[in-house]
Amino acid sequence: METSDRRTEAIGHVYRGTFVHSTPHTALQVLEDALVGVDTGGKIAFIGKGQELNKLSQTFGFCPSEVTQLTQDEFFMPGMVDTHIHAPQYSYAGTALDMPLLQWLDTYTFPVEARFKDLEFAKSVYTQIVKRTLRNGTTTACYFATIHTDASLVLGQIANELGQRALVGKVCMDRNKSVKHYKETTQESQEETDRFIAELLNKKYPLVKPVVTPRFALSCTEALLEQLGAIAKNNNLHIQSHISENTEEVKLVKELFPESESYTDVYHKCNLLTNKTVMAHGCYLSDEELDLFRETGAALSHCPNSNTSLCSGTLNVRNVLKHKVKLGLGTDVAGGYSASMLDAVRRAQDVSKFLTIQDPGHDTLTFEEVFRLATLGGSQALSLDTQTGNFEVGKDFDALRVNVAAADGPIDLTQKVEPKILLEKFLNLGDDRNIVEVFVAGRKVVPFTE
């Protein structure tokens, strides 16, 4: 039995049934007939066994008859963590996948993102994406917004109101030859980033924080990258960007920053690689660059749908893990066409199998390992693993109640199966119909209440 030393908060809810999660040493741990108590502050107060019900009820002062009992086809799992998603791009998700990255940005992305100076349009799209990701089980999201400060603040407000844990970034870019009205001056980018950070922090949202967001090296001057590195350091903030997504991009970065040893070195010189940094993609990073990621504590976000859909490349996850680099999964909407982390789980397994087809000696990822990437791995990548990512006493209760046999759901059960098989079926076949409840910091956020 695990219990909390802090007894200042009363018990708000107690759940009994199957819990599945990952630990730093075990990709999948199944807790059958477990009792999990959540205090009124939304934190896990105790984890015990069903047979300890009477003892725990006396110790923690709750009524055994008020325990929520799961059915045999249900389980709790940690909420999923989307380490890389572009909120404004949700407006055209599922379309515009006929070009490689740089042409795709010029043709589709920048013109759409320029529309987000319209706050009503921004509010509409941002409400849709936060609701959609929550329904799909994303309890934590690391969002790119646009260059517009006020619209980015709207995204933070919506995430707070709907109860999602979120890192929100106002995009910074002082270079853009293709859509010239969609960029800032270096000074504007710095000043507006300072304003965004100050105003978002002043809101004192419990679960929504700013993240310093240079779009990527190609859209930022070195002067701007250096300023953003200083802003992140002075405010002790998270940082997010893109790195080594496709070969053309890598080549152009080398031409634009000839004095840097590598794409990673561009960011490193500007103090943008820290233990609170997450970089999306990384398909073409060298072993030396991965070593630099490990040394600085920076993380990667694996976005398999986007990497395939835009024909960008394939990330060898096994090699990243071998280098002990923190790694999570990202949907990368709209380069990735799905806003569901279940899709990211499936595509991550597919890409690993593609690599095995090409090299039979490749060690294919198991579904248990990908499950960890979608939950605990994501929280580690965002340096939030002391707060969320799995079920440990003292952490926030970020959780999905999954019913594999949900009525009118996509999964048919023909016989009673063990919890590990229930999880595997959900990861491979399930959708939002199987996610009957979503909790963030102990608060039930799905189903939505108007």
XYZ file of C-alpha atoms in Angstrom:
450
model
C 0.000 0.000 0.000
C 1.211 3.476 -0.918
C -0.027 6.423 1.102
C 0.673 10.114 1.176
C 2.387 11.841 4.050
C 0.355 14.960 3.457
C -3.034 14.614 5.109
C -4.234 18.202 4.745
C -6.770 17.361 2.017
C -9.827 15.182 2.548
C -10.528 12.249 0.235
C -12.754 13.316 -2.628
C -13.147 10.055 -4.586
C -12.079 6.423 -4.298
C -11.997 4.103 -7.322
C -11.780 0.313 -7.314
C -10.844 -1.857 -10.266
C -8.037 -2.354 -12.763
C -5.386 0.318 -13.218
C -2.689 0.137 -15.912
C 0.304 2.442 -16.142
C 4.044 2.615 -16.777
C 6.930 3.128 -14.410
C 10.462 4.254 -15.273
C 11.519 0.585 -15.081
C 8.414 -1.238 -16.364
C 6.709 -0.451 -19.669
C 3.394 -1.812 -18.411
C 2.299 -2.465 -14.859
C -1.191 -3.888 -14.260
C -2.819 -3.321 -10.864
C -5.859 -5.583 -10.526
C -8.560 -4.944 -7.911
C -6.753 -1.784 -6.867
C -8.084 0.990 -4.656
C -7.010 4.513 -5.585
C -7.969 7.464 -3.419
C -7.978 10.979 -4.844
C -8.035 13.916 -2.457
C -10.098 17.079 -2.884
C -7.012 18.792 -4.310
C -6.945 16.331 -7.197
C -3.869 14.402 -6.054
C -3.519 10.654 -5.507
C -3.630 10.145 -1.729
C -3.252 6.369 -1.602
C -2.981 3.245 -3.743
C -3.966 -0.034 -2.136
C -5.604 -3.385 -2.739
C -9.306 -4.151 -2.710
C -8.917 -6.378 0.328
C -7.608 -3.359 2.261
C -10.875 -1.442 1.821
C -11.946 -1.396 5.469
C -8.493 -0.511 6.737
C -8.061 2.288 4.191
C -11.531 3.676 4.820
C -10.717 3.990 8.524
C -7.293 5.509 7.864
C -8.477 8.060 5.310
C -12.017 8.637 6.535
C -14.160 7.687 3.544
C -17.291 5.560 3.346
C -16.788 2.145 1.659
C -20.271 2.355 0.106
C -19.237 5.473 -1.843
C -16.371 3.753 -3.689
C -16.744 3.833 -7.494
C -16.485 0.255 -8.804
C -15.281 -0.440 -12.348
C -16.735 -3.307 -14.406
C -14.622 -6.234 -15.635
C -14.330 -4.617 -19.088
C -13.126 -1.287 -17.704
C -9.782 0.057 -16.559
C -8.136 3.333 -15.637
C -5.019 4.446 -17.519
C -3.030 7.676 -17.260
C -4.149 10.530 -19.467
C -2.202 10.759 -22.720
C 0.355 13.513 -23.353
C 0.540 15.175 -26.777
C 4.023 16.664 -26.860
C 3.585 18.481 -30.190
C 0.400 19.854 -31.765
C -0.392 22.994 -33.806
C -3.764 24.239 -32.552
C -4.538 26.620 -35.478
C -3.843 23.926 -38.048
C -6.803 21.905 -36.771
C -8.922 24.088 -39.067
C -7.635 22.148 -42.093
C -6.730 18.791 -40.512
C -7.294 15.832 -42.808
C -6.528 17.802 -45.980
C -3.551 19.355 -47.763
C -1.159 16.426 -47.482
C 0.102 16.483 -51.057
C 3.366 18.412 -50.583
C 6.651 18.073 -48.707
C 7.199 20.160 -45.583
C 8.547 23.493 -46.824
C 6.152 23.800 -49.762
C 3.320 22.662 -47.466
C 4.115 25.467 -45.015
C 4.156 28.112 -47.758
C 1.021 26.894 -49.545
C -1.283 25.886 -46.704
C 0.022 26.605 -43.224
C 1.179 30.207 -43.238
C -1.913 31.567 -45.041
C -4.213 29.764 -42.602
C -2.279 30.796 -39.507
C -2.342 34.436 -40.680
C -6.138 34.366 -40.209
C -5.781 33.988 -36.438
C -5.475 37.735 -35.901
C -9.299 37.411 -36.031
C -10.075 36.568 -32.407
C -13.542 35.168 -33.103
C -12.108 32.755 -35.658
C -9.350 31.835 -33.217
C -11.832 31.217 -30.400
C -13.941 28.945 -32.612
C -11.030 26.776 -33.795
C -9.307 26.660 -30.430
C -12.485 25.574 -28.657
C -12.878 22.768 -31.185
C -9.326 21.457 -30.837
C -9.240 21.519 -27.033
C -12.589 19.710 -26.854
C -11.548 17.193 -29.507
C -8.236 16.349 -27.853
C -9.852 16.024 -24.412
C -12.507 13.670 -25.816
C -9.704 11.636 -27.363
C -7.968 11.296 -23.998
C -5.283 13.991 -24.246
C -5.047 15.358 -20.720
C -1.818 17.282 -21.419
C -1.054 19.125 -24.682
C 1.960 21.140 -25.794
C 0.495 23.645 -28.260
C 1.941 25.834 -30.967
C -0.412 28.767 -31.565
C 0.419 31.570 -34.071
C 2.406 34.830 -34.007
C -0.684 36.640 -32.643
C -0.334 37.313 -28.921
C -3.992 37.952 -28.139
C -5.203 34.869 -30.007
C -2.564 32.766 -28.226
C -3.891 34.064 -24.897
C -7.360 32.938 -26.006
C -6.016 29.394 -26.466
C -4.674 29.462 -22.914
C -8.013 30.699 -21.589
C -9.956 27.955 -23.389
C -7.613 25.206 -22.170
C -8.025 26.510 -18.622
C -11.818 26.729 -18.844
C -12.162 23.211 -20.269
C -9.672 21.805 -17.758
C -6.806 20.632 -19.968
C -3.214 20.725 -18.752
C -1.434 22.733 -21.438
C 1.767 24.439 -22.486
C 0.833 27.231 -24.915
C 3.328 28.918 -27.219
C 3.048 32.157 -29.149
C 4.984 31.367 -32.331
C 8.050 33.500 -33.067
C 9.301 34.067 -36.614
C 11.096 37.052 -38.119
C 11.790 35.350 -41.465
C 9.161 34.423 -44.058
C 9.767 35.032 -47.755
C 6.649 33.251 -49.026
C 3.849 34.876 -46.986
C 5.431 38.221 -46.162
C 2.585 39.512 -43.998
C 2.898 36.492 -41.704
C 6.039 37.357 -39.774
C 7.300 39.829 -37.187
C 10.316 42.042 -36.839
C 12.918 40.757 -34.415
C 11.959 43.457 -31.907
C 8.221 42.766 -32.267
C 8.768 39.062 -31.690
C 10.765 39.704 -28.538
C 8.358 42.312 -27.145
C 5.232 40.303 -27.942
C 6.762 37.163 -26.448
C 7.467 39.099 -23.254
C 3.880 40.399 -23.245
C 2.434 36.948 -23.894
C 4.420 35.383 -21.068
C 3.609 38.161 -18.601
C -0.119 38.180 -19.366
C -0.496 34.386 -19.336
C 1.419 34.016 -16.076
C -0.624 36.857 -14.575
C -3.788 34.801 -15.163
C -2.458 32.309 -12.599
C -4.111 29.387 -14.378
C -3.294 26.258 -12.330
C -2.585 23.971 -15.304
C -1.790 26.278 -18.253
C 1.714 27.722 -18.710
C 3.597 29.550 -21.488
C 6.280 27.883 -23.597
C 8.885 29.850 -25.575
C 8.311 28.940 -29.231
C 10.735 29.765 -32.048
C 9.007 28.134 -35.024
C 12.229 26.613 -36.307
C 15.682 27.741 -37.330
C 14.642 28.558 -40.909
C 12.079 31.131 -39.795
C 14.202 32.824 -37.111
C 17.330 34.952 -37.288
C 20.155 34.047 -34.952
C 19.521 37.300 -33.084
C 15.927 36.259 -32.380
C 16.953 32.733 -31.343
C 19.449 34.208 -28.866
C 16.825 36.555 -27.428
C 14.341 33.715 -27.014
C 16.967 31.615 -25.256
C 17.534 34.470 -22.817
C 13.791 34.957 -22.244
C 13.329 31.258 -21.467
C 16.275 31.272 -19.066
C 15.226 34.459 -17.263
C 11.690 33.145 -16.735
C 12.612 29.439 -16.227
C 10.223 28.458 -19.013
C 9.686 25.511 -21.320
C 10.934 25.742 -24.922
C 9.567 24.046 -28.045
C 10.542 24.009 -31.710
C 11.242 21.701 -34.661
C 14.438 19.958 -35.685
C 15.656 17.753 -38.560
C 12.198 17.027 -39.950
C 13.102 16.611 -43.608
C 16.266 16.543 -45.717
C 15.651 19.816 -47.574
C 15.147 21.631 -44.279
C 18.362 20.185 -42.806
C 20.313 21.266 -45.922
C 18.950 24.833 -45.779
C 19.724 25.174 -42.066
C 23.317 24.203 -42.801
C 23.503 26.914 -45.490
C 21.839 29.527 -43.264
C 24.004 28.826 -40.214
C 27.386 27.817 -41.708
C 29.284 28.417 -38.462
C 27.217 25.848 -36.544
C 28.396 22.248 -36.467
C 24.870 20.837 -36.818
C 21.175 21.695 -36.683
C 21.265 20.854 -32.958
C 24.253 23.152 -32.485
C 22.234 26.092 -33.868
C 19.828 25.803 -30.954
C 22.520 24.870 -28.440
C 24.553 28.026 -29.177
C 21.431 30.099 -28.496
C 20.755 28.420 -25.123
C 17.599 26.780 -26.443
C 18.507 23.224 -25.421
C 17.589 22.755 -21.751
C 15.930 20.113 -19.594
C 12.634 21.908 -20.333
C 13.055 21.809 -24.132
C 11.081 19.565 -26.482
C 11.976 19.419 -30.180
C 9.636 17.820 -32.697
C 10.713 15.159 -35.218
C 14.502 14.646 -35.165
C 14.397 12.169 -38.053
C 17.934 12.974 -39.237
C 19.827 13.628 -36.004
C 23.321 12.142 -35.789
C 24.492 10.120 -32.806
C 26.562 13.147 -31.741
C 23.461 15.338 -31.797
C 21.522 12.783 -29.755
C 24.366 12.795 -27.235
C 23.980 16.579 -26.965
C 20.244 16.133 -26.348
C 21.011 13.726 -23.509
C 23.687 15.980 -22.011
C 21.419 19.050 -21.985
C 18.312 17.119 -20.878
C 16.393 18.199 -23.989
C 13.637 15.916 -25.312
C 12.253 14.795 -28.663
C 8.635 14.505 -29.782
C 8.056 11.620 -32.190
C 5.329 12.553 -34.707
C 4.942 9.450 -36.889
C 1.720 10.397 -38.701
C 3.154 13.732 -39.853
C 6.520 12.249 -40.788
C 4.737 9.740 -43.036
C 1.974 12.013 -44.347
C 4.417 14.715 -45.504
C 6.988 12.097 -46.608
C 9.482 13.704 -44.225
C 11.287 10.669 -42.844
C 11.276 7.953 -40.201
C 12.536 8.302 -36.647
C 14.418 5.327 -35.245
C 12.897 5.418 -31.764
C 15.039 2.502 -30.593
C 18.187 4.514 -31.354
C 16.837 7.569 -29.505
C 16.071 5.415 -26.457
C 19.523 3.799 -26.697
C 21.007 7.296 -26.347
C 18.843 7.832 -23.235
C 17.109 10.877 -24.722
C 13.693 11.747 -23.284
C 10.990 10.937 -25.820
C 7.228 11.405 -26.128
C 4.653 11.199 -28.917
C 2.989 14.039 -30.814
C 0.074 14.222 -33.228
C 1.586 17.243 -35.053
C -1.792 18.346 -36.378
C -2.186 19.135 -39.250
C 0.926 17.572 -40.764
C -0.471 14.618 -38.882
C -4.089 14.301 -39.938
C -5.466 12.980 -36.632
C -5.794 14.846 -33.326
C -6.014 11.527 -31.451
C -3.055 10.222 -29.486
C -4.374 6.719 -30.186
C -3.474 7.386 -33.815
C 0.025 8.454 -32.722
C 0.359 5.179 -30.796
C -0.637 3.135 -33.850
C 1.537 5.073 -36.291
C 4.532 4.773 -33.931
C 4.148 0.995 -33.997
C 3.769 1.043 -37.792
C 6.958 3.075 -38.312
C 8.894 0.751 -36.022
C 7.657 -2.199 -38.084
C 8.626 -0.454 -41.343
C 12.162 -0.196 -39.974
C 12.107 -3.906 -39.129
C 10.960 -4.724 -42.671
C 13.963 -2.771 -43.982
C 16.312 -4.280 -41.388
C 15.218 -7.613 -39.856
C 17.731 -7.024 -37.069
C 15.855 -3.938 -35.892
C 14.275 -4.346 -32.458
C 10.582 -3.529 -33.053
C 8.799 -1.474 -30.398
C 6.219 -3.380 -28.375
C 2.750 -1.955 -27.734
C 3.686 -1.697 -24.054
C 6.663 0.515 -24.900
C 4.572 2.776 -27.125
C 1.938 2.986 -24.366
C 4.665 4.316 -22.083
C 5.740 6.884 -24.704
C 2.145 8.153 -24.911
C 1.833 8.579 -21.140
C 4.853 8.627 -18.835
C 7.285 9.248 -21.709
C 5.365 12.343 -22.741
C 5.331 13.707 -19.217
C 9.087 13.117 -18.967
C 9.644 14.852 -22.318
C 7.801 17.921 -20.998
C 9.505 17.709 -17.577
C 6.096 17.266 -15.953
C 6.679 13.741 -14.669
C 6.757 14.845 -11.032
C 3.129 15.933 -11.512
C 1.603 13.512 -14.018
C 2.249 10.569 -16.369
C 1.383 7.594 -14.189
C -0.339 6.591 -10.961
C 1.889 7.445 -8.035
C 0.932 8.830 -4.652
C 1.365 12.596 -4.640
C 0.874 13.010 -8.400
C -2.171 14.633 -9.953
C -4.940 12.224 -10.947
C -4.833 12.626 -14.738
C -6.708 9.565 -15.939
C -8.938 7.961 -18.538
C -11.733 5.594 -17.580
C -11.832 3.189 -20.499
C -14.687 0.788 -21.233
C -13.493 -1.625 -23.908
C -17.035 -3.023 -24.287
C -18.747 0.382 -24.545
C -22.189 0.215 -26.175
C -22.027 1.071 -29.890
C -18.245 1.216 -29.595
C -15.739 -0.095 -32.168
C -14.632 -3.165 -30.183
C -16.436 -6.507 -29.907
C -15.440 -8.767 -27.033
C -16.195 -12.434 -27.665
C -14.833 -13.721 -24.365
C -13.461 -12.540 -21.056
C -9.853 -11.430 -21.460
C -7.109 -10.322 -19.093
C -6.485 -6.578 -18.522
C -3.311 -6.524 -20.649
C -5.341 -7.744 -23.647
C -8.070 -5.187 -22.919
C -5.437 -2.437 -23.089
C -3.965 -3.815 -26.314
C -7.407 -3.964 -27.933
C -8.152 -0.390 -26.862
C -4.850 0.949 -28.182
C -5.298 -0.810 -31.538
C -9.068 -0.616 -32.050
C -10.523 1.912 -29.631
C -11.673 5.496 -30.049
C -13.371 8.239 -28.049
C -16.488 6.078 -27.598
C -14.449 3.843 -25.293
C -13.228 6.798 -23.201
C -16.206 7.240 -20.901
C -14.604 9.695 -18.462
C -11.528 11.937 -18.508
C -9.977 13.416 -15.368
C -7.348 16.155 -15.103
C -5.950 16.908 -11.649
C -8.891 14.998 -10.181
C -11.505 17.066 -12.007
C -13.853 15.235 -14.372
C -13.525 17.183 -17.641
C -15.244 14.662 -19.979
C -18.212 14.336 -20.372
C -18.358 18.113 -20.769
C -20.646 20.164 -18.567
C -22.100 23.308 -20.069
